[in-house]
Coordinates of C-alpha atoms in Angstrom, one line a residue:
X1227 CA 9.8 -70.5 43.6
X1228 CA 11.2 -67.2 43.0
X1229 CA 8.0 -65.4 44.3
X1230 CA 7.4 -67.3 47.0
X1231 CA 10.9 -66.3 48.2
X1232 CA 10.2 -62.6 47.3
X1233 CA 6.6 -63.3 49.3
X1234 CA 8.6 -64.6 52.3
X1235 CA 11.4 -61.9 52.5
X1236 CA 8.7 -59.6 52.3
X1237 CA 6.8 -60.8 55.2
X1238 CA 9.8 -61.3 57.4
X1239 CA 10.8 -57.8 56.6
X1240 CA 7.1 -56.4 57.8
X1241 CA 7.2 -58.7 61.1
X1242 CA 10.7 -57.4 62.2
X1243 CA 9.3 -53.5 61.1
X1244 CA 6.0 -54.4 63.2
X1245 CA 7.9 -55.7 66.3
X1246 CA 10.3 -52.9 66.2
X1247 CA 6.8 -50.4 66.7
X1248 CA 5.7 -52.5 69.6
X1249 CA 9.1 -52.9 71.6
X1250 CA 9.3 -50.7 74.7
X1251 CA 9.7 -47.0 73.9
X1252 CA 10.0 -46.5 77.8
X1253 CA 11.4 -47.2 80.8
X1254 CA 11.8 -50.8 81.4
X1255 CA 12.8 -50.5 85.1
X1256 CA 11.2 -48.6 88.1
X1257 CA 14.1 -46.1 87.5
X1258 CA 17.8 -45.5 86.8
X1259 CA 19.7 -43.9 88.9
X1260 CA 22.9 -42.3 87.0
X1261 CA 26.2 -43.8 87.9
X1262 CA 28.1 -40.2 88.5
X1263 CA 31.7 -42.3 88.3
X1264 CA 30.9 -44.5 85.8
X1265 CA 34.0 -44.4 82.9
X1266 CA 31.2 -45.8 80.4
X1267 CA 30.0 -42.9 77.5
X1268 CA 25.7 -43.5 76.4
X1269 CA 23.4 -41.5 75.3
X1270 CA 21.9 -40.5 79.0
X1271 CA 23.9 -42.1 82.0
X1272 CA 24.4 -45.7 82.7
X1273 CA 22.3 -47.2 85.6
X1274 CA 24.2 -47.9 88.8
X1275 CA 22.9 -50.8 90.8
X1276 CA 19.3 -50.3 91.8
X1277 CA 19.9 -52.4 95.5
X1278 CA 23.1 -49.2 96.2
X1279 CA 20.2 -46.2 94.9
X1280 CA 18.6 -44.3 98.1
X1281 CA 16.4 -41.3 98.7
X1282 CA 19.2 -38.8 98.1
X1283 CA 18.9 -40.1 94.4
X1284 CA 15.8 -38.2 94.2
X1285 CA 16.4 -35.5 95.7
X1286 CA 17.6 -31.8 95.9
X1287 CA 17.8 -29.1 98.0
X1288 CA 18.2 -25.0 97.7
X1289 CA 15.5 -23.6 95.3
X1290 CA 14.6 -21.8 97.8
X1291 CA 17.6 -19.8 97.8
X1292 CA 18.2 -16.9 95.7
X1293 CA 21.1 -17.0 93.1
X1294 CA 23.6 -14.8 92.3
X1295 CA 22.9 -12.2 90.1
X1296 CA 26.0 -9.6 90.5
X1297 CA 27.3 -10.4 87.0
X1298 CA 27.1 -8.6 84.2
X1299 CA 23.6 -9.7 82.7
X1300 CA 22.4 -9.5 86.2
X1301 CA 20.8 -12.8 86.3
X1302 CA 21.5 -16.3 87.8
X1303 CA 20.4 -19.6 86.8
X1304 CA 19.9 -22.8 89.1
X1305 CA 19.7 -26.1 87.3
X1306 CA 18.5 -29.0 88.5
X1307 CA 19.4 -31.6 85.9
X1308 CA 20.1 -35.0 86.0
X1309 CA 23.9 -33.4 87.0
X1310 CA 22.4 -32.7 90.3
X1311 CA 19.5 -35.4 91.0
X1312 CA 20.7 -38.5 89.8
X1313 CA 17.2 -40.2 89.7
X1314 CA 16.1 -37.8 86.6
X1315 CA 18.3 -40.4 84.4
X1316 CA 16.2 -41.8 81.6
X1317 CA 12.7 -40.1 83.1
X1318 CA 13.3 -36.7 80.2
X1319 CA 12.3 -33.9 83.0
X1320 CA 14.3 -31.4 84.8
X1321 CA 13.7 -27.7 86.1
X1322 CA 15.9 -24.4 86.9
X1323 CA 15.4 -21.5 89.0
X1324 CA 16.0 -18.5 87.3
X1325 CA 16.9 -15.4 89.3
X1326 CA 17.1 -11.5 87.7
X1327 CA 17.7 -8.1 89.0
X1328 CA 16.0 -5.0 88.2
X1329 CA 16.7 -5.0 84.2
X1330 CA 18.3 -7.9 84.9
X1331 CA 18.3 -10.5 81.1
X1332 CA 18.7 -14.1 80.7
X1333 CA 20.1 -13.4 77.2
X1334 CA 19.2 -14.9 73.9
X1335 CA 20.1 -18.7 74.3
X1336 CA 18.4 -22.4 73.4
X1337 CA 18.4 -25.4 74.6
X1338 CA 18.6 -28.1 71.7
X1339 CA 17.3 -31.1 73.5
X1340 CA 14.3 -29.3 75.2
X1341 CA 11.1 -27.6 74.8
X1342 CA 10.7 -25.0 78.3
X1343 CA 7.6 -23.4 80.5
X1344 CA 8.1 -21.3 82.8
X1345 CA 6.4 -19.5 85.4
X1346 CA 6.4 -16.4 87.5
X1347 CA 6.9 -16.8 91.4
X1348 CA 8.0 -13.0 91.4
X1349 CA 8.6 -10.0 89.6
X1350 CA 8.0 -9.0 86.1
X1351 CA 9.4 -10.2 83.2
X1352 CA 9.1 -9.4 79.3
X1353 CA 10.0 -13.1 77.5
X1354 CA 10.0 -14.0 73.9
X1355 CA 11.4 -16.3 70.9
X1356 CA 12.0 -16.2 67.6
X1357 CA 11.1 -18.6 65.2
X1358 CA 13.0 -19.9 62.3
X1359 CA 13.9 -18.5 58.9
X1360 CA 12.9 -16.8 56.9
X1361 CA 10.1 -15.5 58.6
X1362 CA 12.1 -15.1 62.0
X1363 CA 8.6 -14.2 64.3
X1364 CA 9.5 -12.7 67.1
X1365 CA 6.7 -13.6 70.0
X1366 CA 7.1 -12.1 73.3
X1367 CA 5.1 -11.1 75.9
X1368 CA 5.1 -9.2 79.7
X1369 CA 4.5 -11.8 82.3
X1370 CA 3.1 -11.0 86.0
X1371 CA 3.4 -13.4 89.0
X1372 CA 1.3 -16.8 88.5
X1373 CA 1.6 -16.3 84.8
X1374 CA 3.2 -19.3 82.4
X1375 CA 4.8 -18.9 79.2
X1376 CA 6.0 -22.0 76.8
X1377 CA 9.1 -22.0 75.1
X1378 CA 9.8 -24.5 72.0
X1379 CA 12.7 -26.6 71.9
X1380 CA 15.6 -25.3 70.2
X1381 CA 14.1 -22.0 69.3
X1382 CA 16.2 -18.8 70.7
X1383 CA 14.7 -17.4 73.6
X1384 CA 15.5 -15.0 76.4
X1385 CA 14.2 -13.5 79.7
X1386 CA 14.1 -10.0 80.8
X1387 CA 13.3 -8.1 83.9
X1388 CA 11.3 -5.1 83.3
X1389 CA 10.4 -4.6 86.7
X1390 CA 11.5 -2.0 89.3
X1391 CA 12.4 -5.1 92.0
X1392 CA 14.1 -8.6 92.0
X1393 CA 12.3 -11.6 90.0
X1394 CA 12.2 -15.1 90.3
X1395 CA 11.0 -17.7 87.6
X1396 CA 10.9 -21.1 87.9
X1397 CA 11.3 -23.6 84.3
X1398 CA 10.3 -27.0 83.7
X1399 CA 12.3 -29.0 80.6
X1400 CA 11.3 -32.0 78.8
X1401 CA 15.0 -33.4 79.1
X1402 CA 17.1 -34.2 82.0
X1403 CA 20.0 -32.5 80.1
X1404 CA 18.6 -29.9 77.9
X1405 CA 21.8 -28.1 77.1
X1406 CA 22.2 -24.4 76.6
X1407 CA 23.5 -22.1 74.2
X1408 CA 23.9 -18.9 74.5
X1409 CA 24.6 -16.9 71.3
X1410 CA 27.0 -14.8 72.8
X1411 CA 29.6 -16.6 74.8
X1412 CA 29.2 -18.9 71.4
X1413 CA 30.5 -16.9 69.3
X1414 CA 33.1 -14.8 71.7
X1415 CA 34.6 -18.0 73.7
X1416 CA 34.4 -20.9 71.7
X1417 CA 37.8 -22.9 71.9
X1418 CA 39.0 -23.1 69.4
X1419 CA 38.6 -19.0 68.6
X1420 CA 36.1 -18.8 66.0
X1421 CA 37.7 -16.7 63.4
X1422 CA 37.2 -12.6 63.8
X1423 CA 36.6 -12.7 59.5
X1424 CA 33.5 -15.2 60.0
X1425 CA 32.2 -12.9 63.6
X1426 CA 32.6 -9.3 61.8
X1427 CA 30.8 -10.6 58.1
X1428 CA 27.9 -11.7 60.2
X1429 CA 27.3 -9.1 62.1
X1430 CA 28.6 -6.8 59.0
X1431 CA 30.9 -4.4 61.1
X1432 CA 34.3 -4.4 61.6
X1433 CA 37.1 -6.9 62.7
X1434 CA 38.1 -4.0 65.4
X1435 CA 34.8 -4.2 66.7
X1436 CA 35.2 -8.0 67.0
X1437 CA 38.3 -7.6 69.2
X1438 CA 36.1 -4.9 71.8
X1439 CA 32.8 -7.5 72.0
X1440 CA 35.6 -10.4 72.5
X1441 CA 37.3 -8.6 75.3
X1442 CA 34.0 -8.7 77.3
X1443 CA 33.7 -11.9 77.3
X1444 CA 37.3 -13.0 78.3

């Protein structure tokens, strides 16, 4: 009696594991179009009513136009994440314009919830990552207009103009909020402060030169 119990637990316990596998691991509607003023917090957005969504959902306009650069790292990016097209909720793409000047650097950042690839519209641009520890490869290249580079998710990364003109790159993400960190502006602005003793044994240098890099940045 006792193993025929075991016997049956066991096989209940392989059918629910089985029909976990097969349930859908995609989109069950044509789409969901993020409710902007919904109060409710998920993992995503919640759908709004798909009767009230319209073509404007979809859509967005101004990639055409070049950002603003006059900032200190002398580049601009242009998101277009499920913050700005509401139809990207639940489909796990979005895409940014990235604008440089001459020596212009998108500066060492990630993005935790996507993997990147980018192309050239423009310009010239010297990219890279680094991989993880402890072998920290650094692999970088010098990109020309029409030419694609892949970036993998979470992994630091950065952009760099070494042209003599303006550039332009456009980036596709496999998220429709991939998030971005920026080592810098981490470290410097986090609120709470992060404390200067943590900042200067890191870097190994001193707390004075803490206070100077945390100037910039505020």
């Amino acid at each position: 009696m006792a193993s025929t119990q075991i016997c049956l637990i066991g096989l209940l316990s392989v059918s629910f594991f089985v029909a976990c596998l097969a349930a859908d691991s995609n989109n069950i509607l044509d789409f969901c179009v993020a409710d902007i003023y919904s109060h409710v917090f998920v993992n995503g957005a919640p759908c709004k009513d798909p009767k009230t969504a319209h073509a404007d959902d979809f859509y967005f306009t101004g990639l055409d136009k070049q950002g603003n650069f006059s900032n200190p790292m002398g580049s601009k990016a242009t998101p277009v994440y499920v913050q700005q097209i509401p139809g990207l909720n639940t489909l796990g793409l979005s895409m940014v314009r990235v604008d440089f000047a001459p020596d212009g650097l998108n500066p060492p950042h990630t993005h935790p919830r996507a993997s990147e690839i980018m192309t050239v519209l423009e310009g010239t641009l010297e990219v890279g990552f680094i991989g993880t520890a402890p072998d920290y490869r650094h692999f970088s290249k010098i990109l020309n207009k029409g030419d694609v580079f892949v970036f993998p998710m979470g992994l630091l990364h950065y952009q760099r103009n070494v042209g003599k003109v303006n550039a332009v790159a456009i980036a596709a993400l496999n998220s429709q909020n991939p998030g971005t960190s920026s080592i810098a502006p981490a470290l410097f602005t986090s609120k709470p402060v992060l404390n200067d003793e943590i900042i200067s044994k890191t870097f190994l240098f001193d707390k004075k030169n803490v206070a100077i890099l945390r100037s910039k940045f505020n």
